[in-house]
Structures are given as structure tokens and as C-alpha cells.
mmCIF file of N, CA, C and O in Angstrom:
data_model
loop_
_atom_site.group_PDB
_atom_site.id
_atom_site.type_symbol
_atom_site.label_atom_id
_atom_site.label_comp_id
_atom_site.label_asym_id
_atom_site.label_seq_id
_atom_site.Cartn_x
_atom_site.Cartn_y
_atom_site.Cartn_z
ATOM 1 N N UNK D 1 17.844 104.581 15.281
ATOM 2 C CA UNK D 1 16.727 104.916 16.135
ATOM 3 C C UNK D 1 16.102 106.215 15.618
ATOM 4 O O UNK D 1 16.907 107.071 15.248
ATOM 5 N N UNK D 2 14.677 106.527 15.525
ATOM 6 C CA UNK D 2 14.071 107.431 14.952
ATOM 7 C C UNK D 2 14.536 108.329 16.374
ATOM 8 O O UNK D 2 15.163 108.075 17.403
ATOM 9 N N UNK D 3 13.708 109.750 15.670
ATOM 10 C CA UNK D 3 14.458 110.780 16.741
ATOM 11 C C UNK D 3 13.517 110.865 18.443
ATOM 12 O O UNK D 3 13.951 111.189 19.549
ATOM 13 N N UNK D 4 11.701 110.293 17.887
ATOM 14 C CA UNK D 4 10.924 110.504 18.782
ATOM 15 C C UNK D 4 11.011 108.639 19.612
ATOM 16 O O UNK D 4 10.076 108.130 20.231
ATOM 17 N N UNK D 5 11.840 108.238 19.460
ATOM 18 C CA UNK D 5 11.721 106.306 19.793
ATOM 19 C C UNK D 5 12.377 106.535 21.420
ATOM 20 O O UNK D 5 13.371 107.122 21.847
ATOM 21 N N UNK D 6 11.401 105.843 21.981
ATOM 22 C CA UNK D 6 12.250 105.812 23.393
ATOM 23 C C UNK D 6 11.756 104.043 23.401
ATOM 24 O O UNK D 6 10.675 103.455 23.398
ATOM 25 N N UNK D 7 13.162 103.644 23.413
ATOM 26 C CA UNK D 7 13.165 101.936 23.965
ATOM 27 C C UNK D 7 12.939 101.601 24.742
ATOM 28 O O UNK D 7 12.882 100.371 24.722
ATOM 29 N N UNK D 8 12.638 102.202 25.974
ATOM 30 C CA UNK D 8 12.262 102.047 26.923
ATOM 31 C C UNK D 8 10.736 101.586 27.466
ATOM 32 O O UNK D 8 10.299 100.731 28.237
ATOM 33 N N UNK D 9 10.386 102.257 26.928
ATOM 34 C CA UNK D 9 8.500 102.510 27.085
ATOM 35 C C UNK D 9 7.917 101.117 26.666
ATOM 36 O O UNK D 9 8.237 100.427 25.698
ATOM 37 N N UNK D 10 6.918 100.862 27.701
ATOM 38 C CA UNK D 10 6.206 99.432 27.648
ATOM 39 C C UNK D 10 4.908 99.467 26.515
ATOM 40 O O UNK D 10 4.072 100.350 26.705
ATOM 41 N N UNK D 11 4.779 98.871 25.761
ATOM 42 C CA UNK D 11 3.603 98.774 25.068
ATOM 43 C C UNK D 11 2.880 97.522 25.461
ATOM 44 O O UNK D 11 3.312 96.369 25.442
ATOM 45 N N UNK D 12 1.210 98.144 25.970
ATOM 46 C CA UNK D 12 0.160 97.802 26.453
ATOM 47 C C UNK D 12 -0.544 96.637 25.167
ATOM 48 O O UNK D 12 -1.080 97.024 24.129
ATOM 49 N N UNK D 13 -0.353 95.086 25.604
ATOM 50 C CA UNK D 13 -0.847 94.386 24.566
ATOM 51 C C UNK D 13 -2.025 94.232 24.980
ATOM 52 O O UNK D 13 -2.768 94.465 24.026
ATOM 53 N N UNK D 14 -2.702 93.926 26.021
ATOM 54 C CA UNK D 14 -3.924 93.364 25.812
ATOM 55 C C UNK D 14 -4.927 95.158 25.927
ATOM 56 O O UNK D 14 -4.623 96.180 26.543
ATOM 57 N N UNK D 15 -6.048 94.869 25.099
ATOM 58 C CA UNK D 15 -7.071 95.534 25.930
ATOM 59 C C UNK D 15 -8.422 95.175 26.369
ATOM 60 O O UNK D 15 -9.267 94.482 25.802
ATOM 61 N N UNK D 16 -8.445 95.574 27.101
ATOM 62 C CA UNK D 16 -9.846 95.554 27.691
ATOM 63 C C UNK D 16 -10.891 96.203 27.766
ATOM 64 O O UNK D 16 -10.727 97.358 28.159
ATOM 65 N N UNK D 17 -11.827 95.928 27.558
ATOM 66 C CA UNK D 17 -13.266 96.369 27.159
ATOM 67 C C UNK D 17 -14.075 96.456 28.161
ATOM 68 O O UNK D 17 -14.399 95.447 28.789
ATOM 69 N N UNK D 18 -14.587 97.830 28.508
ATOM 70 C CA UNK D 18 -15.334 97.619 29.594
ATOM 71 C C UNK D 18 -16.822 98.317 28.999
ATOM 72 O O UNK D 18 -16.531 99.012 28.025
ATOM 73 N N UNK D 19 -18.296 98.353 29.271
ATOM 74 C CA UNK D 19 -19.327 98.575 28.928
ATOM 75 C C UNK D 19 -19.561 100.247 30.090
ATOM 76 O O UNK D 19 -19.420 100.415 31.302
ATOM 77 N N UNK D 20 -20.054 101.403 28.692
ATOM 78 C CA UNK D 20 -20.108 102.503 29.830
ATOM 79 C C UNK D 20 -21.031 102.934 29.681
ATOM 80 O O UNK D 20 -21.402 102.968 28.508
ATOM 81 N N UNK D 21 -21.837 103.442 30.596
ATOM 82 C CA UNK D 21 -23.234 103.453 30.807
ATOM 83 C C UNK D 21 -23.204 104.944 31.187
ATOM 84 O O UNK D 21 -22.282 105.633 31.625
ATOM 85 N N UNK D 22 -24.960 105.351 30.779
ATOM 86 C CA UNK D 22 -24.722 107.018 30.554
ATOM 87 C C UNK D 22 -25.631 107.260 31.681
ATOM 88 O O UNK D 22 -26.525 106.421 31.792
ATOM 89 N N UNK D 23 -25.608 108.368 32.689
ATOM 90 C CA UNK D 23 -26.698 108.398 34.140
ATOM 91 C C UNK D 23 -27.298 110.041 33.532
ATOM 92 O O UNK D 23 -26.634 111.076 33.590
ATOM 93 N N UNK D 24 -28.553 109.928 33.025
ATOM 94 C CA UNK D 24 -29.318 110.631 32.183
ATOM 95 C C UNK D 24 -30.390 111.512 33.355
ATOM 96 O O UNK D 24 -30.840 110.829 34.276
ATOM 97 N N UNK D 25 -30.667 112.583 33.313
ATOM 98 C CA UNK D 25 -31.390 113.087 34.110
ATOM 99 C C UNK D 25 -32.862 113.651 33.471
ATOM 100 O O UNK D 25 -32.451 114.559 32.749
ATOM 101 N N UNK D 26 -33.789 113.641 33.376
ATOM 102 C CA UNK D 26 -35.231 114.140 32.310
ATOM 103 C C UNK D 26 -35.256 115.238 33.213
ATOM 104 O O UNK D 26 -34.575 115.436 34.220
ATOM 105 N N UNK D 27 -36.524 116.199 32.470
ATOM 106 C CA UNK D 27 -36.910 117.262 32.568
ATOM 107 C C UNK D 27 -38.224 117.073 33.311
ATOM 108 O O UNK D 27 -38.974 116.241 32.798
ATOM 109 N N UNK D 28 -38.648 117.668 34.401
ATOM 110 C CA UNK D 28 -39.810 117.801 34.717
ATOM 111 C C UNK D 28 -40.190 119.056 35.008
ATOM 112 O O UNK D 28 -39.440 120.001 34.765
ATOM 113 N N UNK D 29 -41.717 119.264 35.707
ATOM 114 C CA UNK D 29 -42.419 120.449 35.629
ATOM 115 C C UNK D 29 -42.073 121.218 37.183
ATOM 116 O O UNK D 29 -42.358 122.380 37.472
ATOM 117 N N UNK D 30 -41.317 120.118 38.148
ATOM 118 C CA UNK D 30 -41.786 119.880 39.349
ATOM 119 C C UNK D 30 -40.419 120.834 40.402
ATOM 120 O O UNK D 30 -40.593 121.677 41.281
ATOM 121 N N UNK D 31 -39.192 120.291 39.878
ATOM 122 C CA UNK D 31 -38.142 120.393 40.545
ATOM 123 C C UNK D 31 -37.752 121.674 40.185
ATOM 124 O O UNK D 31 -37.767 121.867 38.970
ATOM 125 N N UNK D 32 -37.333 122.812 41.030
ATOM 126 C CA UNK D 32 -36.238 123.998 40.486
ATOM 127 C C UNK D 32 -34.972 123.715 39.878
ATOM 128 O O UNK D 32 -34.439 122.624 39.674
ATOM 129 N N UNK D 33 -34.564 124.922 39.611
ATOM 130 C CA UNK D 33 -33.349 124.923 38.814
ATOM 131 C C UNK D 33 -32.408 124.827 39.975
ATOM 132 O O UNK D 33 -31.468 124.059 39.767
ATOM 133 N N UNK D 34 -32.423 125.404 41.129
ATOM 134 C CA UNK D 34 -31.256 125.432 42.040
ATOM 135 C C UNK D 34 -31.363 124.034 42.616
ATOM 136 O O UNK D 34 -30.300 123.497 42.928
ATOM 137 N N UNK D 35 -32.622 123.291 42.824
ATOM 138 C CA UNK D 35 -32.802 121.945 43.526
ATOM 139 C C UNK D 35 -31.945 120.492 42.433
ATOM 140 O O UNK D 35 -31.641 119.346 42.764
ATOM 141 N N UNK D 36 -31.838 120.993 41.518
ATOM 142 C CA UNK D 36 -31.465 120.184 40.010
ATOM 143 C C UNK D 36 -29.646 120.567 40.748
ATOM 144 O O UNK D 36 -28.885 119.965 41.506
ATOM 145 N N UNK D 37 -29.614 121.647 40.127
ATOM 146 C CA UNK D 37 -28.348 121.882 40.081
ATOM 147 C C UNK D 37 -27.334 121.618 41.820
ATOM 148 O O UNK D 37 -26.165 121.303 42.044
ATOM 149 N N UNK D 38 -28.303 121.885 42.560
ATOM 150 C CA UNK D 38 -27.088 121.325 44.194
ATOM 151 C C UNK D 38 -27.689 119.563 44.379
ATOM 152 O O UNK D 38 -27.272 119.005 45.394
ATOM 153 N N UNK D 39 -28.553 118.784 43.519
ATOM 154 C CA UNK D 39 -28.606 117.339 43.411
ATOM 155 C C UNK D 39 -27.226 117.352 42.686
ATOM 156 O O UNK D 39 -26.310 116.743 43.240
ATOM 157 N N UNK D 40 -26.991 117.965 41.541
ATOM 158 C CA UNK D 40 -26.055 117.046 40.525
ATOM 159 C C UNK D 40 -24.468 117.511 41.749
ATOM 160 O O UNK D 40 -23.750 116.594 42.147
ATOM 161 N N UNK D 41 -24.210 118.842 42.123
ATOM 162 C CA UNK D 41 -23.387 119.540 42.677
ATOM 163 C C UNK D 41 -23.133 118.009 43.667
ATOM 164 O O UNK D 41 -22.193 117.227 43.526
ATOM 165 N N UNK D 42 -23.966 117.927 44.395
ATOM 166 C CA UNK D 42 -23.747 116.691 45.546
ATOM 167 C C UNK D 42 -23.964 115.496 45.618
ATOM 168 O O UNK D 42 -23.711 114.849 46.635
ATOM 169 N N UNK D 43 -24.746 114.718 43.967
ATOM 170 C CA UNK D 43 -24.252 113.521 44.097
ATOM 171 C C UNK D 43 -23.003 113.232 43.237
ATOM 172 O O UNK D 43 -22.081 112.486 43.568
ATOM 173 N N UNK D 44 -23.135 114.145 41.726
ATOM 174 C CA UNK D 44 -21.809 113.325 40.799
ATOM 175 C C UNK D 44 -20.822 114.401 40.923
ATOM 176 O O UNK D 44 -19.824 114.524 40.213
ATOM 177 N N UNK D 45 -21.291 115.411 42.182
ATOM 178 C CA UNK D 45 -19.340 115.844 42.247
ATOM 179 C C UNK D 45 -19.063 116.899 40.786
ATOM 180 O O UNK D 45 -17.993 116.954 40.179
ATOM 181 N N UNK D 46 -20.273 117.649 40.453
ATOM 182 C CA UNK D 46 -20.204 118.540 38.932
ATOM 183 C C UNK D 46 -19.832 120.115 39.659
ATOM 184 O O UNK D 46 -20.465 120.819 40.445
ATOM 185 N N UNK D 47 -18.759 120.245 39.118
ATOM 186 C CA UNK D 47 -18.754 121.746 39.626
ATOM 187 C C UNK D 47 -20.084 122.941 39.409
ATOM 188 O O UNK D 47 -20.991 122.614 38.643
ATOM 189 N N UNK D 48 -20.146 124.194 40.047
ATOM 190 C CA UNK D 48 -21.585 124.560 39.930
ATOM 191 C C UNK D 48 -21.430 125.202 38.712
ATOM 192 O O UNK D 48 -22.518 125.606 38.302
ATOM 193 N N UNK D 49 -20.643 125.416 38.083
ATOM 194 C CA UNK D 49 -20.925 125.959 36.220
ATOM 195 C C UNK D 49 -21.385 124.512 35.613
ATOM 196 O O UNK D 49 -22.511 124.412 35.125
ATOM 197 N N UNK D 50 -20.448 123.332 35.652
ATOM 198 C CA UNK D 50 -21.077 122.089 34.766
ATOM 199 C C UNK D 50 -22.633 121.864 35.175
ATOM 200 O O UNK D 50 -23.504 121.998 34.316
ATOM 201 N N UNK D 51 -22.977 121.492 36.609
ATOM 202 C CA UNK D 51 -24.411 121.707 37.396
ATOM 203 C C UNK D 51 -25.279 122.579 36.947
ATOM 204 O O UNK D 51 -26.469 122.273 36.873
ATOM 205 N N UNK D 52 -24.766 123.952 36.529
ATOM 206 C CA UNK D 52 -25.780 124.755 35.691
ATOM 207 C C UNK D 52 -26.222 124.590 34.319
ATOM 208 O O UNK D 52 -27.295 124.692 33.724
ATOM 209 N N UNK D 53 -25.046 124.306 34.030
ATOM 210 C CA UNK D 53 -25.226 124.037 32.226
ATOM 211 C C UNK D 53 -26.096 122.459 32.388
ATOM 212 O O UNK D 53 -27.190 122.493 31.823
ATOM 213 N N UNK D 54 -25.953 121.877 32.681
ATOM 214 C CA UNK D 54 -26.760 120.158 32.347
ATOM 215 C C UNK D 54 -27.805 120.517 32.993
ATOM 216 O O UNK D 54 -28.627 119.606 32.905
ATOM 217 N N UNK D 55 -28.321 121.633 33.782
ATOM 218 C CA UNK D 55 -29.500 121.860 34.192
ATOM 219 C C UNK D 55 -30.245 122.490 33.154
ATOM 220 O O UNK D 55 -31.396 122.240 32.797
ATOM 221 N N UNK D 56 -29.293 123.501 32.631
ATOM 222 C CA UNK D 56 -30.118 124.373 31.173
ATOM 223 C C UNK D 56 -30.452 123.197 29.633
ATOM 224 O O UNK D 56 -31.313 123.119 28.756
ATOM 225 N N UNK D 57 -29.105 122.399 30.043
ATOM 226 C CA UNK D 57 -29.828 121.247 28.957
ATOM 227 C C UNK D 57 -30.791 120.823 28.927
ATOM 228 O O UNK D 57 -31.439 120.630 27.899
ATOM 229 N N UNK D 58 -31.354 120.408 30.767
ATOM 230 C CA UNK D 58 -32.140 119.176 30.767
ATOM 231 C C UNK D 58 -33.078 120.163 30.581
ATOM 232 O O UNK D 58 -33.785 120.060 29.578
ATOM 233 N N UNK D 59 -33.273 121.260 31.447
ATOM 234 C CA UNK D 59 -35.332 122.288 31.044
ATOM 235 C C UNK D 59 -35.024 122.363 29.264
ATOM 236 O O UNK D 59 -35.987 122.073 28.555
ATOM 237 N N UNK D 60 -33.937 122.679 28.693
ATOM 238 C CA UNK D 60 -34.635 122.910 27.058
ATOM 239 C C UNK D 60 -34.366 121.399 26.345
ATOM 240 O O UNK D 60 -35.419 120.972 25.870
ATOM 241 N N UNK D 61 -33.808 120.951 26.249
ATOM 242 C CA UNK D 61 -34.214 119.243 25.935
ATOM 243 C C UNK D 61 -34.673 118.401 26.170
ATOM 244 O O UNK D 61 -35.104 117.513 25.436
ATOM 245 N N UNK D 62 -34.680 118.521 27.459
ATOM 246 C CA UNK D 62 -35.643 117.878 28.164
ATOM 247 C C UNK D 62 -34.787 116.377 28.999
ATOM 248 O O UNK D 62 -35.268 115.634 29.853
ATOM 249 N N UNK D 63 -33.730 116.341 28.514
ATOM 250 C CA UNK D 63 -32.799 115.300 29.103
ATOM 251 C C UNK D 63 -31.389 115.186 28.679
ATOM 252 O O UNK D 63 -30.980 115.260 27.521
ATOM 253 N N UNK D 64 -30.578 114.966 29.929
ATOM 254 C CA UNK D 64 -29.059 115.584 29.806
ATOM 255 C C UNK D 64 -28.004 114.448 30.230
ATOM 256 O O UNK D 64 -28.392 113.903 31.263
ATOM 257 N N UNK D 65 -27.272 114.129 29.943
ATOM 258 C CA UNK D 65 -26.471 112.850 30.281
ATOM 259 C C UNK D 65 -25.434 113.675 31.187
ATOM 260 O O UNK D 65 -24.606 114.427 30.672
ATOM 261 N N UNK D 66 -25.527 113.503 32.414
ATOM 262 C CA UNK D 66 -24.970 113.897 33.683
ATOM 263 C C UNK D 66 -23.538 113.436 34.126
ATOM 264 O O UNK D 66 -22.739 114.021 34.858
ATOM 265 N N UNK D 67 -23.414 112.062 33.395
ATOM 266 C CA UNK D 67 -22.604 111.020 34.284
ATOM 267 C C UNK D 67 -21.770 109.988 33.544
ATOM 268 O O UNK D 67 -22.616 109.368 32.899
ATOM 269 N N UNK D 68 -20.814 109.562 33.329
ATOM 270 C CA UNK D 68 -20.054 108.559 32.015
ATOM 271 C C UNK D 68 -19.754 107.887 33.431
ATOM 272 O O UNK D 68 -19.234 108.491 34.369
ATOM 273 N N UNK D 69 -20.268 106.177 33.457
ATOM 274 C CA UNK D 69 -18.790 105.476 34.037
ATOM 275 C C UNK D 69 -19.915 103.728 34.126
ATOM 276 O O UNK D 69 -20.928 103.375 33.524
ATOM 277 N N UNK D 70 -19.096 103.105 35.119
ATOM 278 C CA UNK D 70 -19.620 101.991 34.678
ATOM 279 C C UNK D 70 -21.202 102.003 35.806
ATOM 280 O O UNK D 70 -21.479 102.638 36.824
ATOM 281 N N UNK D 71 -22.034 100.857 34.901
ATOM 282 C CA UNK D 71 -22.981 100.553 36.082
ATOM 283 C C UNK D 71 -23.226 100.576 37.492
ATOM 284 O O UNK D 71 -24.069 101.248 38.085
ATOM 285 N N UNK D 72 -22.155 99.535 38.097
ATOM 286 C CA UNK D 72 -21.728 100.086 39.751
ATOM 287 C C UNK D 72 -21.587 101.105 40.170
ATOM 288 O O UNK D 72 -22.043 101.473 41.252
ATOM 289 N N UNK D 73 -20.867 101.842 39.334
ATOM 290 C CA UNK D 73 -20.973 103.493 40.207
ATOM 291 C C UNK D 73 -22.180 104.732 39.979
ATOM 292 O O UNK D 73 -22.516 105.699 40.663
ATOM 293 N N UNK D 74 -22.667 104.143 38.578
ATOM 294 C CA UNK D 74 -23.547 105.136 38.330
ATOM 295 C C UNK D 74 -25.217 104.735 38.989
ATOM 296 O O UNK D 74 -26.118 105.558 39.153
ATOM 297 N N UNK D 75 -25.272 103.564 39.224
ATOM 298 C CA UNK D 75 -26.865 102.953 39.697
ATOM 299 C C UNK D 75 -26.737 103.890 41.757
ATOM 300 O O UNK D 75 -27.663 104.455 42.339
ATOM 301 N N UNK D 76 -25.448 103.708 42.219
ATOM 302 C CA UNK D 76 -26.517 104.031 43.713
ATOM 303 C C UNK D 76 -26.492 105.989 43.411
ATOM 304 O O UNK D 76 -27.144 106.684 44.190
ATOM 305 N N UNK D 77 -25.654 106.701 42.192
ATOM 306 C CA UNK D 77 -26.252 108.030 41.987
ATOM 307 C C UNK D 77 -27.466 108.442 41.441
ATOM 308 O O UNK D 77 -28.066 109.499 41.638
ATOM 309 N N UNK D 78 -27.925 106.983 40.353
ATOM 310 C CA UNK D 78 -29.459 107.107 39.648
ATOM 311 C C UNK D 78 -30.086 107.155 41.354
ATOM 312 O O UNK D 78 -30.334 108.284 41.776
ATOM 313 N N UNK D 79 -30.273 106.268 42.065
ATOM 314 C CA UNK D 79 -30.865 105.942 42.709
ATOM 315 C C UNK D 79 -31.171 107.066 44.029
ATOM 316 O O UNK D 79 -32.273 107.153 44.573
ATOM 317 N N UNK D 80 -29.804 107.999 44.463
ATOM 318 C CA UNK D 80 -29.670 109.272 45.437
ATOM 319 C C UNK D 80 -30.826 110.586 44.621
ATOM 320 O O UNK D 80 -31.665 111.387 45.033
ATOM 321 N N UNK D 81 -30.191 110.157 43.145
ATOM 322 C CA UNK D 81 -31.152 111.627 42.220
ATOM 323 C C UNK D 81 -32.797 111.533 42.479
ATOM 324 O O UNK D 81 -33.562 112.415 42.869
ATOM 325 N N UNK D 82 -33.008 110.434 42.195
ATOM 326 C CA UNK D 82 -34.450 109.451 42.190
ATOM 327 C C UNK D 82 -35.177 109.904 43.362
ATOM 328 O O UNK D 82 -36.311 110.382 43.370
ATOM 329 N N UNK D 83 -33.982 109.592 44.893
ATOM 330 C CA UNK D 83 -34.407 109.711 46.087
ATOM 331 C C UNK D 83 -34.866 111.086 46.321
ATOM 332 O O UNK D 83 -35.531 111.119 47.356
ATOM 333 N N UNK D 84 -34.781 112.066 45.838
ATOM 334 C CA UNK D 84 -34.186 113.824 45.879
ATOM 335 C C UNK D 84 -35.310 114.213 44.936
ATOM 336 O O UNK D 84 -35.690 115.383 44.904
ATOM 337 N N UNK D 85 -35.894 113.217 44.112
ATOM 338 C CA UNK D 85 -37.644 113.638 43.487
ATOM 339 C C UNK D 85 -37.322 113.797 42.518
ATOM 340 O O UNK D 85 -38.297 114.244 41.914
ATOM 341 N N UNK D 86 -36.248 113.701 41.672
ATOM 342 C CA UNK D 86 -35.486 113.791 40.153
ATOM 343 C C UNK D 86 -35.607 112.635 39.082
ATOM 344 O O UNK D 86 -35.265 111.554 39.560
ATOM 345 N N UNK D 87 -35.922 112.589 38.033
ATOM 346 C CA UNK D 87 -36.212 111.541 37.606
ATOM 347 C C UNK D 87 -34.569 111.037 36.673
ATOM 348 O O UNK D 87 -33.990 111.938 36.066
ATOM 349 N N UNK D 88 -34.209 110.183 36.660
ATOM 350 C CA UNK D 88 -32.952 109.903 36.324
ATOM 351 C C UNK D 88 -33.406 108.416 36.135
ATOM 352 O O UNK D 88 -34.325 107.781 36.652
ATOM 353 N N UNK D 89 -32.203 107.993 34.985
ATOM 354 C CA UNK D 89 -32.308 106.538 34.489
ATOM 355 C C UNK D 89 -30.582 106.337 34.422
ATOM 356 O O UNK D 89 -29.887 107.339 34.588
ATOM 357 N N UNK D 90 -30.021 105.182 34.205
ATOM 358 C CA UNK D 90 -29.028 104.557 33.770
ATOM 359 C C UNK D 90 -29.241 103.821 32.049
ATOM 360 O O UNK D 90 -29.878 102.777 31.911
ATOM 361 N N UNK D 91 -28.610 104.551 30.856
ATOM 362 C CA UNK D 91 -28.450 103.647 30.063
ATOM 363 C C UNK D 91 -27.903 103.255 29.116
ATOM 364 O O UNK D 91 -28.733 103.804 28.391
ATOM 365 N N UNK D 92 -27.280 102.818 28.452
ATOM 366 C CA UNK D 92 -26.484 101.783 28.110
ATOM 367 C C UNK D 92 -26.391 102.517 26.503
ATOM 368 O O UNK D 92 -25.727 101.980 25.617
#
């Protein structure tokens, strides 16, 4: 037995593939920086340093990928950001 081998341990045969979709926020002329940053704070749950920084992304790039996970969870947060006057997309 090698020294790091534990016989024990299950090895995972199948995998599965799941499709992950990115919840993108654009830049506009319209929204503040604090209105940006307590949207992201209260829909995807970003602490207020991550909330600040993807806010400084989105004014100098102009668009910031906010969000990793699948479609279902990320479409009703596109949709809360959207509601809140933010322009946000889901994509792939």
C-alpha cells in the first residue's frame, strides 16, 4: 500500500454535467453606486466589499459577472435586479 492510499475512500464514477450560467450586471448613467451595491448586497447575498468591488467593475467596464450558478436560480435574481432599475442579463 502506498503511504498516501486509504482503501477506504469511494471513488465517484459517474459525472455529471451541469450548464452554468453567468448573471451579468451593465453599466448605466442612471443608478448610484450605493443603489448598485445594496441591490447586489440583497439579492445575490455579496458581502459589502465583494458589492463594492463588482460595482467598481461594472462603472469602469462597463459590465461585471455578479453571479455563477444554474439558470433556475440565477433568472428570478436577473429579474429582482431588473425590478430595482438595474440592467442585468443571464448568459450562458
Amino acid at each position: 500500500m502506498q503511504p498516501f492510499e486509504d482503501p477506504n475512500v469511494e471513488v465517484l464514477d459517474e459525472v455529471i454535467e451541469t450548464d452554468v450560467y453567468n448573471l451579468v450586471v451593465f453599466n448605466d448613467d442612471v443608478n448610484t453606486f450605493d443603489h448598485v451595491i445594496d441591490t447586489l448586497i440583497d439579492v445575490c447575498a455579496h458581502t459589502p466589499e465583494q458589492a463594492e468591488q463588482c460595482t467598481l467593475i461594472i462603472h469602469y467596464r462597463g459590465k461585471c459577472t455578479v453571479k455563477n450558478g444554474s439558470w433556475e436560480e440565477l433568472v428570478p435574481m436577473r429579474n429582482e435586479i431588473c425590478r430595482r432599475g438595474i440592467s442585468a442579463e443571464v448568459l450562458n
